[in-house]
C-alpha cells in the first residue's frame, strides 16, 4: 500500500491504519510519504498499535517516508 499525504486527512488515523493492516497481504508493506522535517512519532505509535511490527522512518529535504510491515 502506497500513500502520499493521506495521513494528513485522517482525524483519527488508528481505524485507517488497522484497516490497511487487515487487508494487507502477508509479507506486504505500507509506505506513507508526508511533508515533515522529522518523522511523526504519533504515526509510528499508531502503526505499532495497529499491529505493524517493522516501522521505519527516514527524512530528507522536508519529506518523510515511513514504511511498515
Short mmCIF file of N, CA and C in Angstrom, two decimals:
data_model
loop_
_atom_site.label_atom_id
_atom_site.label_comp_id
_atom_site.label_asym_id
_atom_site.label_seq_id
_atom_site.Cartn_x
_atom_site.Cartn_y
_atom_site.Cartn_z
N UNK A 1 0.86 -1.17 0.00
CA UNK A 1 0.00 0.00 0.00
C UNK A 1 0.90 1.22 0.00
N UNK A 2 0.59 2.18 -0.86
CA UNK A 2 1.41 3.38 -1.03
C UNK A 2 0.50 4.60 -0.92
N UNK A 3 0.88 5.56 -0.09
CA UNK A 3 0.09 6.78 0.03
C UNK A 3 0.98 7.97 0.32
N UNK A 4 0.63 9.11 -0.27
CA UNK A 4 1.38 10.34 -0.04
C UNK A 4 0.39 11.40 0.46
N UNK A 5 0.67 11.95 1.61
CA UNK A 5 -0.13 12.99 2.26
C UNK A 5 -1.52 12.51 2.70
N UNK A 6 -1.80 11.22 2.66
CA UNK A 6 -3.14 10.75 3.06
C UNK A 6 -3.34 10.86 4.57
N UNK A 7 -2.30 10.65 5.34
CA UNK A 7 -2.45 10.68 6.80
C UNK A 7 -2.82 12.09 7.30
N UNK A 8 -2.56 13.12 6.49
CA UNK A 8 -2.93 14.49 6.86
C UNK A 8 -4.44 14.65 6.95
N UNK A 9 -5.19 13.80 6.28
CA UNK A 9 -6.65 13.91 6.23
C UNK A 9 -7.35 13.01 7.24
N UNK A 10 -6.61 12.23 8.00
CA UNK A 10 -7.19 11.33 8.98
C UNK A 10 -7.28 12.02 10.34
N UNK A 11 -8.49 12.34 10.77
CA UNK A 11 -8.65 12.94 12.09
C UNK A 11 -8.18 11.96 13.17
N UNK A 12 -8.59 10.70 13.01
CA UNK A 12 -8.14 9.63 13.91
C UNK A 12 -7.52 8.56 13.02
N UNK A 13 -6.19 8.49 12.94
CA UNK A 13 -5.56 7.56 11.99
C UNK A 13 -5.69 6.08 12.36
N UNK A 14 -5.91 5.76 13.62
CA UNK A 14 -5.88 4.36 14.04
C UNK A 14 -6.86 3.47 13.27
N UNK A 15 -8.13 3.84 13.09
CA UNK A 15 -9.02 2.96 12.32
C UNK A 15 -8.54 2.73 10.89
N UNK A 16 -7.98 3.75 10.27
CA UNK A 16 -7.47 3.62 8.89
C UNK A 16 -6.26 2.70 8.86
N UNK A 17 -5.36 2.86 9.82
CA UNK A 17 -4.16 2.01 9.87
C UNK A 17 -4.53 0.56 10.16
N UNK A 18 -5.51 0.35 11.00
CA UNK A 18 -5.98 -1.02 11.27
C UNK A 18 -6.58 -1.65 10.02
N UNK A 19 -7.33 -0.86 9.25
CA UNK A 19 -7.92 -1.40 8.02
C UNK A 19 -6.84 -1.73 7.00
N UNK A 20 -5.84 -0.88 6.87
CA UNK A 20 -4.73 -1.19 5.96
C UNK A 20 -4.05 -2.48 6.40
N UNK A 21 -3.82 -2.62 7.69
CA UNK A 21 -3.18 -3.84 8.21
C UNK A 21 -4.04 -5.06 7.92
N UNK A 22 -5.35 -4.92 8.06
CA UNK A 22 -6.27 -6.04 7.85
C UNK A 22 -6.23 -6.54 6.41
N UNK A 23 -6.20 -5.62 5.43
CA UNK A 23 -6.28 -6.02 4.03
C UNK A 23 -4.91 -6.25 3.39
N UNK A 24 -3.86 -5.90 4.08
CA UNK A 24 -2.51 -6.09 3.53
C UNK A 24 -2.18 -7.58 3.45
N UNK A 25 -1.71 -8.00 2.32
CA UNK A 25 -1.39 -9.43 2.19
C UNK A 25 -0.20 -9.78 3.08
N UNK A 26 -0.06 -11.04 3.46
CA UNK A 26 1.09 -11.45 4.26
C UNK A 26 2.39 -11.07 3.56
N UNK A 27 3.28 -10.46 4.30
CA UNK A 27 4.55 -10.01 3.73
C UNK A 27 4.46 -8.66 3.03
N UNK A 28 3.26 -8.07 3.01
CA UNK A 28 3.07 -6.78 2.35
C UNK A 28 3.65 -5.64 3.17
N UNK A 29 3.72 -4.49 2.56
CA UNK A 29 4.33 -3.33 3.20
C UNK A 29 3.49 -2.08 2.94
N UNK A 30 3.44 -1.22 3.93
CA UNK A 30 2.79 0.08 3.82
C UNK A 30 3.88 1.14 3.70
N UNK A 31 3.72 2.07 2.75
CA UNK A 31 4.66 3.17 2.58
C UNK A 31 3.84 4.46 2.58
N UNK A 32 4.15 5.35 3.53
CA UNK A 32 3.47 6.65 3.63
C UNK A 32 4.50 7.77 3.49
N UNK A 33 4.20 8.73 2.65
CA UNK A 33 5.05 9.90 2.49
C UNK A 33 4.30 11.15 2.92
N UNK A 34 5.01 12.05 3.58
CA UNK A 34 4.38 13.29 4.03
C UNK A 34 5.45 14.35 4.24
N UNK A 35 5.03 15.61 4.15
CA UNK A 35 5.95 16.72 4.36
C UNK A 35 6.17 16.92 5.85
N UNK A 36 7.40 16.77 6.28
CA UNK A 36 7.75 16.96 7.69
C UNK A 36 9.27 16.99 7.79
N UNK A 37 9.75 17.81 8.71
CA UNK A 37 11.19 17.90 8.95
C UNK A 37 11.72 16.64 9.64
N UNK A 38 10.83 15.99 10.40
CA UNK A 38 11.22 14.81 11.17
C UNK A 38 10.06 13.82 11.15
N UNK A 39 10.34 12.55 11.41
CA UNK A 39 9.27 11.55 11.43
C UNK A 39 8.20 11.87 12.47
N UNK A 40 6.99 11.47 12.17
CA UNK A 40 5.87 11.64 13.09
C UNK A 40 5.86 10.50 14.09
N UNK A 41 6.21 10.80 15.33
CA UNK A 41 6.21 9.75 16.36
C UNK A 41 4.80 9.24 16.61
N UNK A 42 3.79 10.11 16.50
CA UNK A 42 2.42 9.65 16.72
C UNK A 42 1.99 8.68 15.61
N UNK A 43 2.43 8.93 14.36
CA UNK A 43 2.13 8.00 13.28
C UNK A 43 2.83 6.67 13.54
N UNK A 44 4.07 6.71 13.93
CA UNK A 44 4.81 5.48 14.22
C UNK A 44 4.14 4.70 15.36
N UNK A 45 3.69 5.39 16.39
CA UNK A 45 3.00 4.74 17.50
C UNK A 45 1.66 4.15 17.04
N UNK A 46 0.96 4.88 16.17
CA UNK A 46 -0.30 4.37 15.63
C UNK A 46 -0.10 3.13 14.79
N UNK A 47 0.97 3.09 14.02
CA UNK A 47 1.27 1.90 13.23
C UNK A 47 1.53 0.70 14.14
N UNK A 48 2.27 0.91 15.20
CA UNK A 48 2.53 -0.17 16.16
C UNK A 48 1.22 -0.62 16.82
N UNK A 49 0.37 0.33 17.18
CA UNK A 49 -0.92 -0.01 17.81
C UNK A 49 -1.84 -0.76 16.85
N UNK A 50 -1.68 -0.51 15.54
CA UNK A 50 -2.49 -1.18 14.53
C UNK A 50 -1.98 -2.57 14.20
N UNK A 51 -0.84 -2.95 14.76
CA UNK A 51 -0.32 -4.29 14.55
C UNK A 51 0.88 -4.39 13.64
N UNK A 52 1.36 -3.27 13.14
CA UNK A 52 2.58 -3.30 12.33
C UNK A 52 3.78 -3.46 13.25
N UNK A 53 4.75 -4.25 12.85
CA UNK A 53 5.90 -4.52 13.71
C UNK A 53 7.18 -3.85 13.23
N UNK A 54 7.44 -3.87 11.95
CA UNK A 54 8.67 -3.28 11.42
C UNK A 54 8.35 -1.89 10.90
N UNK A 55 8.49 -0.89 11.76
CA UNK A 55 8.17 0.51 11.41
C UNK A 55 9.48 1.28 11.31
N UNK A 56 9.67 1.99 10.20
CA UNK A 56 10.91 2.74 10.00
C UNK A 56 10.61 4.02 9.25
N UNK A 57 11.22 5.11 9.66
CA UNK A 57 11.02 6.41 9.00
C UNK A 57 12.36 7.03 8.63
N UNK A 58 12.36 7.74 7.51
CA UNK A 58 13.53 8.49 7.06
C UNK A 58 13.08 9.85 6.55
N UNK A 59 13.83 10.88 6.87
CA UNK A 59 13.52 12.24 6.43
C UNK A 59 14.68 12.83 5.65
N UNK A 60 14.33 13.59 4.62
CA UNK A 60 15.33 14.32 3.83
C UNK A 60 14.61 15.42 3.07
N UNK A 61 15.18 16.60 3.10
CA UNK A 61 14.63 17.74 2.34
C UNK A 61 13.15 17.98 2.64
N UNK A 62 12.79 17.97 3.93
CA UNK A 62 11.43 18.24 4.41
C UNK A 62 10.41 17.22 3.94
N UNK A 63 10.83 16.04 3.52
CA UNK A 63 9.92 14.96 3.14
C UNK A 63 10.27 13.75 3.98
N UNK A 64 9.27 13.13 4.55
CA UNK A 64 9.48 11.94 5.37
C UNK A 64 8.74 10.76 4.76
N UNK A 65 9.42 9.62 4.76
CA UNK A 65 8.83 8.36 4.32
C UNK A 65 8.80 7.42 5.50
N UNK A 66 7.64 6.85 5.77
CA UNK A 66 7.50 5.86 6.83
C UNK A 66 7.05 4.56 6.20
N UNK A 67 7.77 3.48 6.50
CA UNK A 67 7.39 2.16 5.99
C UNK A 67 7.05 1.27 7.18
N UNK A 68 6.16 0.34 6.92
CA UNK A 68 5.74 -0.59 7.98
C UNK A 68 5.38 -1.93 7.34
N UNK A 69 5.66 -2.99 8.06
CA UNK A 69 5.31 -4.34 7.59
C UNK A 69 4.67 -5.10 8.72
#
